[in-house]
Short mmCIF file of C-alpha atoms in Angstrom, two decimals:
data_model
loop_
_atom_site.label_atom_id
_atom_site.label_comp_id
_atom_site.label_asym_id
_atom_site.label_seq_id
_atom_site.Cartn_x
_atom_site.Cartn_y
_atom_site.Cartn_z
CA MET A 22 -37.37 6.60 4.24
CA ALA A 23 -34.83 4.14 5.58
CA ASP A 24 -31.84 5.45 7.48
CA LEU A 25 -28.56 3.75 8.36
CA ASP A 26 -29.89 2.11 11.52
CA GLU A 27 -32.97 0.74 9.76
CA LEU A 28 -30.82 -0.62 6.95
CA LYS A 29 -28.68 -2.46 9.49
CA ALA A 30 -31.40 -5.08 9.86
CA LYS A 31 -31.46 -5.64 6.08
CA TRP A 32 -27.65 -5.67 6.12
CA ASP A 33 -27.70 -8.40 8.79
CA GLU A 34 -30.16 -10.43 6.76
CA GLN A 35 -28.01 -10.06 3.67
CA ASN A 36 -24.99 -11.15 5.73
CA ARG A 37 -26.76 -14.35 6.78
CA ARG A 38 -27.52 -15.15 3.15
CA LEU A 39 -23.94 -14.35 2.15
CA GLU A 40 -22.53 -16.62 4.87
CA LYS A 41 -24.38 -19.50 3.28
CA SER A 42 -23.23 -18.72 -0.22
CA ILE A 43 -19.59 -17.68 0.36
CA ARG A 44 -17.07 -20.45 -0.14
CA LEU A 45 -13.46 -20.32 0.92
CA ASN A 46 -11.27 -22.36 -1.39
CA CYS A 47 -9.71 -24.61 1.21
CA GLU A 48 -7.90 -26.65 -1.43
CA LEU A 49 -5.80 -23.56 -2.19
CA PHE A 50 -4.71 -23.54 1.44
CA ARG A 51 -3.64 -27.13 1.31
CA ALA A 52 -1.84 -26.64 -2.00
CA THR A 53 -0.13 -23.40 -1.01
CA LYS A 54 2.84 -23.68 1.26
CA LEU A 55 1.65 -20.89 3.50
CA THR A 56 4.87 -21.07 5.47
CA ALA A 57 6.77 -20.00 2.35
CA VAL A 58 4.68 -16.97 1.35
CA GLU A 59 5.87 -13.48 2.09
CA SER A 60 3.63 -10.54 2.76
CA GLU A 61 3.94 -7.47 0.56
CA LEU A 62 5.60 -5.53 3.39
CA ARG A 63 8.20 -8.21 3.89
CA ARG A 64 8.95 -8.25 0.15
CA THR A 65 9.37 -4.45 0.28
CA ALA A 66 11.83 -4.87 3.15
CA ILE A 67 13.76 -7.59 1.31
CA TYR A 68 14.09 -5.56 -1.91
CA ALA A 69 15.08 -2.43 0.02
CA GLY A 70 17.64 -4.48 1.92
CA LEU A 71 19.10 -5.93 -1.29
CA GLU A 72 19.29 -2.47 -2.87
CA ALA A 73 20.94 -1.09 0.27
CA GLY A 74 23.45 -3.93 0.09
CA MET A 75 24.30 -3.02 -3.51
CA TRP A 76 24.77 0.64 -2.65
CA LEU A 77 26.94 -0.35 0.32
CA ILE A 78 29.25 -2.24 -2.04
CA VAL A 79 29.45 0.92 -4.17
CA VAL A 80 30.26 2.99 -1.02
CA ILE A 81 33.10 0.64 -0.12
CA ALA A 82 34.43 0.55 -3.68
CA LEU A 83 34.37 4.34 -3.93
CA GLY A 84 36.06 4.66 -0.53
CA ASN A 85 38.82 2.43 -1.80
CA PHE A 86 39.05 4.46 -5.03
CA ILE A 87 39.42 7.69 -3.04
CA ALA A 88 42.18 6.19 -0.89
CA VAL A 89 44.11 5.03 -3.96
CA HIS A 90 43.68 8.25 -5.97
CA MET A 91 43.95 10.79 -3.18
CA ARG A 92 46.69 12.68 -5.06
CA THR A 93 44.63 13.04 -8.25
CA ARG A 94 42.41 15.88 -7.11
CA GLU A 95 39.69 15.73 -9.80
CA LEU A 96 39.25 11.96 -9.55
CA ALA A 97 39.28 11.96 -5.74
CA PHE A 98 36.74 14.80 -5.63
CA SER A 99 34.51 13.02 -8.18
CA ALA A 100 34.66 9.80 -6.22
CA ALA A 101 33.89 11.67 -2.98
CA ALA A 102 30.84 13.33 -4.53
CA ALA A 103 29.61 9.97 -5.84
CA ASP A 104 30.33 8.42 -2.44
CA VAL A 105 28.24 10.99 -0.58
CA MET A 106 25.34 10.23 -2.91
CA SER A 107 25.85 6.48 -2.39
CA ILE A 108 25.92 6.86 1.38
CA GLY A 109 22.69 8.89 1.22
CA MET A 110 21.00 6.22 -0.89
CA THR A 111 22.18 3.44 1.45
CA ILE A 112 20.82 5.23 4.51
CA ALA A 113 17.48 5.95 2.81
CA LEU A 114 17.10 2.30 1.78
CA ILE A 115 17.98 1.03 5.26
CA ARG A 116 15.33 3.37 6.67
CA ARG A 117 12.81 1.94 4.18
CA MET A 118 13.72 -1.60 5.12
CA ALA A 119 13.43 -0.86 8.84
CA GLY A 120 10.15 1.00 8.27
CA ALA A 121 8.61 -1.89 6.33
CA LEU A 122 9.66 -4.45 8.97
CA HIS A 123 8.27 -2.27 11.74
CA ILE A 124 4.74 -1.97 10.33
CA ASP A 125 2.28 -4.40 11.91
CA TYR A 126 -1.03 -4.53 10.03
CA ALA A 127 -2.70 -5.81 13.20
CA GLY A 128 -2.34 -2.32 14.67
CA PRO A 129 -5.01 0.43 14.69
CA ILE A 130 -5.83 1.68 11.23
CA ALA A 131 -5.08 5.40 11.62
CA ALA A 132 -1.63 4.79 13.10
CA ILE A 133 -0.67 2.03 10.66
CA GLN A 134 -1.84 3.93 7.58
CA LYS A 135 0.28 6.89 8.73
CA GLN A 136 3.29 4.58 8.85
CA VAL A 137 2.48 3.11 5.43
CA GLU A 138 2.07 6.56 3.88
CA THR A 139 5.26 7.85 5.50
CA LEU A 140 7.08 4.87 4.01
CA ARG A 141 5.58 5.67 0.60
CA ILE A 142 6.81 9.27 0.90
CA LEU A 143 10.27 8.00 1.81
CA ARG A 144 10.29 5.77 -1.29
CA ILE A 145 9.21 8.63 -3.55
CA ARG A 146 11.76 11.07 -2.12
CA THR A 147 14.52 8.45 -2.45
CA ILE A 148 13.72 8.02 -6.15
CA GLN A 149 13.48 11.78 -6.75
CA ARG A 150 16.76 12.48 -4.96
CA GLY A 151 18.45 9.55 -6.69
CA VAL A 152 17.49 10.93 -10.11
CA LEU A 153 18.33 14.52 -9.09
CA PHE A 154 21.78 13.77 -7.71
CA GLY A 155 22.43 11.22 -10.45
CA SER A 156 21.72 13.91 -13.06
CA VAL A 157 23.83 16.57 -11.35
CA LEU A 158 26.70 14.19 -10.65
CA TRP A 159 26.67 12.22 -13.91
CA VAL A 160 30.07 13.58 -14.98
CA PRO A 161 31.83 12.55 -11.72
CA TRP A 162 30.12 9.12 -11.94
CA LEU A 163 31.28 8.72 -15.53
CA ALA A 164 34.83 9.85 -14.69
CA VAL A 165 35.14 7.39 -11.79
CA THR A 166 33.62 4.52 -13.81
CA LEU A 167 35.83 5.13 -16.87
CA TYR A 168 38.97 5.32 -14.76
CA GLY A 169 38.00 2.45 -12.47
CA ILE A 170 37.13 0.01 -15.27
CA PHE A 171 39.15 1.17 -18.32
CA GLY A 172 41.89 3.33 -16.80
CA VAL A 173 40.73 6.29 -18.92
CA ASP A 174 41.07 9.69 -17.25
CA LEU A 175 38.15 11.79 -18.45
CA TYR A 176 39.64 14.95 -16.95
CA ARG A 177 43.02 14.70 -18.69
CA GLY A 178 42.95 17.37 -21.36
CA ALA A 179 39.24 18.09 -20.76
CA ASP A 180 38.12 21.59 -21.53
CA PRO A 181 36.75 23.30 -18.37
CA ALA A 182 33.97 24.79 -20.50
CA TRP A 183 32.98 21.26 -21.57
CA LEU A 184 32.88 20.15 -17.94
CA THR A 185 30.84 23.18 -16.85
CA GLY A 186 28.44 22.69 -19.74
CA ASN A 187 27.87 19.07 -18.75
CA VAL A 188 27.24 19.92 -15.11
CA LEU A 189 24.67 22.48 -16.23
CA PHE A 190 23.18 19.89 -18.56
CA GLY A 191 22.86 17.55 -15.58
CA LEU A 192 21.14 20.28 -13.57
CA ALA A 193 18.66 20.84 -16.38
CA LEU A 194 18.06 17.09 -16.79
CA PHE A 195 16.11 16.66 -13.56
CA PRO A 196 13.36 19.26 -14.24
CA ALA A 197 13.22 17.98 -17.83
CA ALA A 198 12.78 14.40 -16.61
CA ARG A 199 10.01 15.55 -14.25
CA TRP A 200 8.25 17.41 -17.06
CA VAL A 201 8.42 14.36 -19.35
CA SER A 202 7.09 12.14 -16.54
CA LYS A 203 4.16 14.51 -15.91
CA LYS A 204 3.28 14.85 -19.56
CA TYR A 205 3.93 11.36 -20.88
CA GLY A 206 4.13 9.18 -17.75
CA VAL A 207 1.08 7.09 -18.62
CA ARG A 208 2.39 6.39 -22.13
CA LEU A 209 5.96 5.60 -21.08
CA GLY A 210 5.30 1.92 -20.71
CA HIS A 211 2.73 -0.69 -19.79
CA SER A 212 4.80 -1.84 -16.83
CA PRO A 213 3.25 -0.69 -13.55
CA LEU A 214 6.80 -0.29 -12.20
CA ILE A 215 7.80 2.18 -14.93
CA GLN A 216 4.54 4.05 -14.55
CA ARG A 217 4.99 4.21 -10.81
CA MET A 218 8.53 5.59 -11.19
CA ALA A 219 7.26 8.16 -13.68
CA LYS A 220 4.56 9.27 -11.23
CA ASP A 221 7.07 9.34 -8.38
CA LEU A 222 9.35 11.55 -10.42
CA ALA A 223 6.50 13.81 -11.58
CA GLY A 224 5.54 14.42 -7.96
CA SER A 225 1.86 13.44 -8.30
CA GLU A 226 2.31 10.42 -6.01
CA LEU A 227 4.04 12.60 -3.42
CA ASN A 228 1.19 15.11 -3.46
CA ALA A 229 -1.34 12.29 -3.15
CA ALA A 230 0.56 10.76 -0.22
CA GLN A 231 0.83 14.09 1.60
CA THR A 232 -2.87 14.76 1.02
CA PHE A 233 -3.75 11.36 2.46
CA LEU A 234 -1.57 12.01 5.53
CA ALA A 235 -3.45 15.26 6.08
CA ARG A 236 -6.78 13.37 5.75
CA LEU A 237 -5.57 10.81 8.30
CA GLU A 238 -4.77 13.54 10.76
CA GLU A 239 -8.17 15.11 10.20
CA PHE A 240 -9.82 11.69 10.66
CA GLU A 241 -8.13 11.30 14.05
CA ARG A 242 -9.32 14.72 15.21
CA GLU A 243 -12.79 15.03 16.74
CA MET B 2 -1.22 -29.78 7.02
CA PRO B 3 0.47 -28.40 10.15
CA GLU B 4 -1.78 -27.89 13.16
CA ASP B 5 -1.51 -24.11 13.26
CA GLN B 6 -2.36 -23.89 9.55
CA GLU B 7 -5.46 -26.01 10.20
CA ARG B 8 -6.49 -23.80 13.10
CA PHE B 9 -5.92 -20.69 10.99
CA GLN B 10 -7.98 -22.11 8.15
CA ALA B 11 -10.84 -23.00 10.50
CA LEU B 12 -10.90 -19.50 12.01
CA LEU B 13 -10.73 -17.89 8.59
CA ASP B 14 -13.55 -20.09 7.34
CA ASN B 15 -15.74 -19.07 10.31
CA HIS B 16 -15.11 -15.40 9.54
CA ARG B 17 -15.09 -15.56 5.75
CA GLY B 18 -17.90 -13.01 5.68
CA ILE B 19 -15.46 -10.32 6.87
CA LEU B 20 -13.09 -11.14 4.03
CA TYR B 21 -15.90 -10.99 1.50
CA LYS B 22 -17.35 -7.70 2.77
CA VAL B 23 -14.01 -5.91 2.91
CA CYS B 24 -13.02 -7.07 -0.60
CA TYR B 25 -16.45 -6.22 -2.01
CA SER B 26 -16.37 -2.74 -0.47
CA TYR B 27 -12.86 -1.81 -1.57
CA CYS B 28 -12.67 -3.28 -5.06
CA ARG B 29 -14.92 -2.80 -8.03
CA ASN B 30 -14.04 -5.73 -10.21
CA ARG B 31 -13.90 -9.44 -9.52
CA ASP B 32 -10.21 -9.96 -10.25
CA ASP B 33 -9.18 -7.08 -7.99
CA ARG B 34 -11.36 -8.50 -5.21
CA GLU B 35 -9.65 -11.85 -5.55
CA ASP B 36 -6.22 -10.20 -5.63
CA LEU B 37 -7.08 -8.30 -2.46
CA ALA B 38 -8.51 -11.42 -0.81
CA GLN B 39 -5.26 -13.28 -1.42
CA GLU B 40 -3.18 -10.41 -0.03
CA ILE B 41 -5.36 -10.25 3.08
CA VAL B 42 -5.11 -13.99 3.64
CA VAL B 43 -1.33 -13.90 3.27
CA GLN B 44 -1.06 -11.00 5.72
CA LEU B 45 -3.41 -12.72 8.18
CA TRP B 46 -1.30 -15.85 8.03
CA CYS B 47 1.98 -13.91 8.47
CA SER B 48 0.52 -12.18 11.55
CA PHE B 49 -1.21 -15.29 12.95
CA ARG B 50 1.73 -16.32 15.12
CA ARG B 51 1.41 -13.03 16.99
CA PHE B 52 -2.37 -13.28 17.42
CA ASP B 53 -3.26 -12.90 21.10
CA LYS B 54 -6.10 -15.34 21.92
CA ARG B 55 -7.35 -13.04 24.69
CA PHE B 56 -8.80 -10.82 21.97
CA ARG B 57 -11.60 -11.50 19.54
CA PHE B 58 -10.44 -12.99 16.26
CA SER B 59 -12.99 -10.91 14.33
CA THR B 60 -11.59 -7.61 15.68
CA TRP B 61 -8.03 -8.70 14.89
CA MET B 62 -9.06 -9.85 11.43
CA TYR B 63 -10.91 -6.61 10.72
CA ARG B 64 -7.83 -4.55 11.60
CA ILE B 65 -5.59 -6.51 9.27
CA ALA B 66 -8.13 -6.83 6.45
CA LEU B 67 -8.95 -3.11 6.50
CA ASN B 68 -5.30 -2.05 6.71
CA VAL B 69 -4.41 -4.26 3.74
CA ALA B 70 -7.48 -3.09 1.80
CA ILE B 71 -6.76 0.62 2.37
CA SER B 72 -3.12 0.17 1.32
CA TYR B 73 -4.28 -1.85 -1.69
CA ALA B 74 -6.76 0.85 -2.74
CA ARG B 75 -4.08 3.54 -2.36
CA ARG B 76 -1.83 1.59 -4.77
CA GLU B 77 -4.63 1.12 -7.29
CA SER B 78 -3.25 3.23 -10.10
CA THR B 79 0.16 1.52 -10.22
CA ARG B 80 -0.79 -2.07 -9.47
CA ALA B 81 -0.16 -4.91 -11.91
CA ARG B 82 -3.42 -6.37 -13.08
CA HIS B 83 -3.92 -9.94 -14.14
CA MET B 84 -6.74 -12.36 -14.87
CA ILE B 85 -7.43 -15.02 -12.28
CA SER B 86 -8.97 -18.34 -13.23
CA ASP B 87 -11.95 -19.65 -11.26
CA GLU B 88 -9.91 -22.54 -9.87
CA ALA B 89 -7.35 -20.14 -8.41
CA ARG B 90 -9.92 -18.01 -6.54
CA ILE B 91 -9.83 -18.10 -2.78
CA LEU B 92 -13.26 -16.53 -2.39
CA THR B 93 -16.38 -17.28 -4.36
CA ALA B 94 -19.97 -16.37 -3.77
CA ALA B 95 -23.22 -17.07 -5.49
CA ASP B 96 -24.51 -14.25 -7.63
CA GLU B 97 -26.32 -12.61 -4.74
CA ALA B 98 -26.17 -9.07 -6.11
CA LYS B 99 -29.21 -9.56 -8.30
CA SER B 100 -31.43 -10.44 -5.35
CA GLN B 101 -30.62 -7.42 -3.19
CA PRO B 102 -33.44 -5.21 -1.95
CA GLU B 103 -33.33 -1.76 -3.54
CA GLU B 104 -32.40 0.00 -0.29
CA LEU B 105 -29.42 -2.28 0.17
CA GLY B 106 -28.30 -1.45 -3.35
CA LEU B 107 -28.40 2.24 -2.39
CA LEU B 108 -26.49 1.45 0.79
CA TYR B 109 -23.77 -0.43 -1.13
CA ARG B 110 -23.45 2.45 -3.58
CA PHE B 111 -23.27 4.92 -0.67
CA ILE B 112 -20.47 2.89 0.92
CA GLU B 113 -18.66 2.62 -2.40
CA ARG B 114 -18.51 6.40 -2.70
CA LEU B 115 -17.03 6.90 0.77
CA ASP B 116 -13.29 7.46 1.13
CA GLU B 117 -11.14 4.60 2.40
CA LEU B 118 -11.33 5.57 6.08
CA ASN B 119 -15.06 6.25 6.30
CA LYS B 120 -15.68 3.05 4.35
CA ALA B 121 -13.94 1.16 7.15
CA LEU B 122 -16.04 3.00 9.74
CA ALA B 123 -19.29 2.23 7.89
CA LEU B 124 -18.44 -1.48 7.53
CA LEU B 125 -17.57 -1.84 11.21
CA TYR B 126 -20.74 -0.03 12.29
CA LEU B 127 -23.05 -1.99 10.01
CA ASP B 128 -21.54 -5.25 11.23
CA GLY B 129 -22.74 -4.47 14.72
CA ASN B 130 -19.42 -3.62 16.36
CA SER B 131 -19.70 -1.43 19.47
CA TYR B 132 -18.32 2.11 19.47
CA GLU B 133 -15.53 0.86 21.73
CA GLU B 134 -14.59 -1.91 19.29
CA ILE B 135 -14.76 0.45 16.31
CA ALA B 136 -12.55 2.95 18.14
CA GLY B 137 -10.08 0.16 18.91
CA VAL B 138 -9.90 -0.98 15.28
CA LEU B 139 -9.61 2.50 13.83
CA GLY B 140 -7.36 3.94 16.51
CA ILE B 141 -9.57 6.93 17.32
CA SER B 142 -11.61 7.88 20.39
CA GLU B 143 -15.16 6.62 21.03
CA THR B 144 -16.48 10.19 20.94
CA ASN B 145 -14.90 10.62 17.53
CA VAL B 146 -16.55 7.39 16.37
CA ALA B 147 -19.97 8.62 17.56
CA THR B 148 -19.51 11.98 15.81
CA LYS B 149 -18.45 10.37 12.55
CA ILE B 150 -21.30 7.86 12.60
CA ASN B 151 -23.79 10.69 13.08
CA ARG B 152 -22.27 12.45 10.10
CA LEU B 153 -22.52 9.26 8.04
CA LYS B 154 -26.18 8.87 8.99
CA ASN B 155 -26.98 12.46 8.02
CA SER B 156 -25.03 12.13 4.82
CA MET B 157 -26.89 8.95 3.98
CA LYS B 158 -30.30 10.56 4.70
CA ARG B 159 -29.45 13.40 2.33
CA GLU B 160 -28.41 10.93 -0.37
CA LEU B 161 -31.51 8.77 0.02
CA ARG B 162 -33.65 11.91 -0.08
CA GLY B 163 -31.92 12.94 -3.25
CA ASN B 164 -32.58 9.53 -4.87
CA ARG B 165 -36.32 9.75 -4.41
#
């Protein structure tokens, strides 16, 4: 019965035959402007950077809104709550961008895969927290947007019970969104992006990433 | 074509077997293998400027190819899939699978069932890399490499025994 060492000789022989039959499409190299291609990590960094830039604009706009409406307590508080969320999102996206730029695939596998998985966990948590805080703070966001764009004060004459009810609705929205993602995530759309977001929200991707990190640590141990 | 691109292409061509083996081990279907091959080549090119000539190209290439392949396999469930025409394929090989000895078929199936990390270990070992080189690529100690290879051998013996 052959074992791994005995099969190595057959593996080598197979390799020699493969070397003769494998062809690298050199024309593709000549046709492709290799200097213009971006690796997947670099694209991740670019998108994270662009998103961070957008959130930074929101941070600045909200800061300005707070300064102008300091005397209107409800609006200022709403804008402050939205601003804290925006600052959190900006920081998380800058961390993602820095993380992606820092990874060097030429490094040792165990260490690099830990970095990749940690970055994945950061992405998932950013999405989960974005949806969570977006759901909880949807009334403040709406109030600031309505006043900022249309000059309509949502709080003027608003029933406190209505406001409380909507905050509670927002609190319930996150677990509901997670449940829907878990149950119907695969059917939500054919787009891999939508499916990925659904899995991120459902938590299955986070569990998988944390399990893989644990496996990496076990792999490194003797 | 710029000089460094020519040099890169020549080195890649000399080590195309590594590209083929990694893609074949980490992907089940032809289009995924081609997708992975293209990602590996792009990553190799992006890292080429930092390649230190004091080290072996094959070791450097293995690190990058395996890192890209493991990340690719981890993204499998949420990756966009598309058909690739024959003209747009970077890597082609003659239909060698049909002419494999039976034991090699068992070996390929054994490797296919390994998790991403042990797959990398098995590939590096079978390709004749020393324990020191394997440890360097994987980022673990030589003792750890020896222990894991022994486990792989025992695991393989049990599987081959079970297939008879």
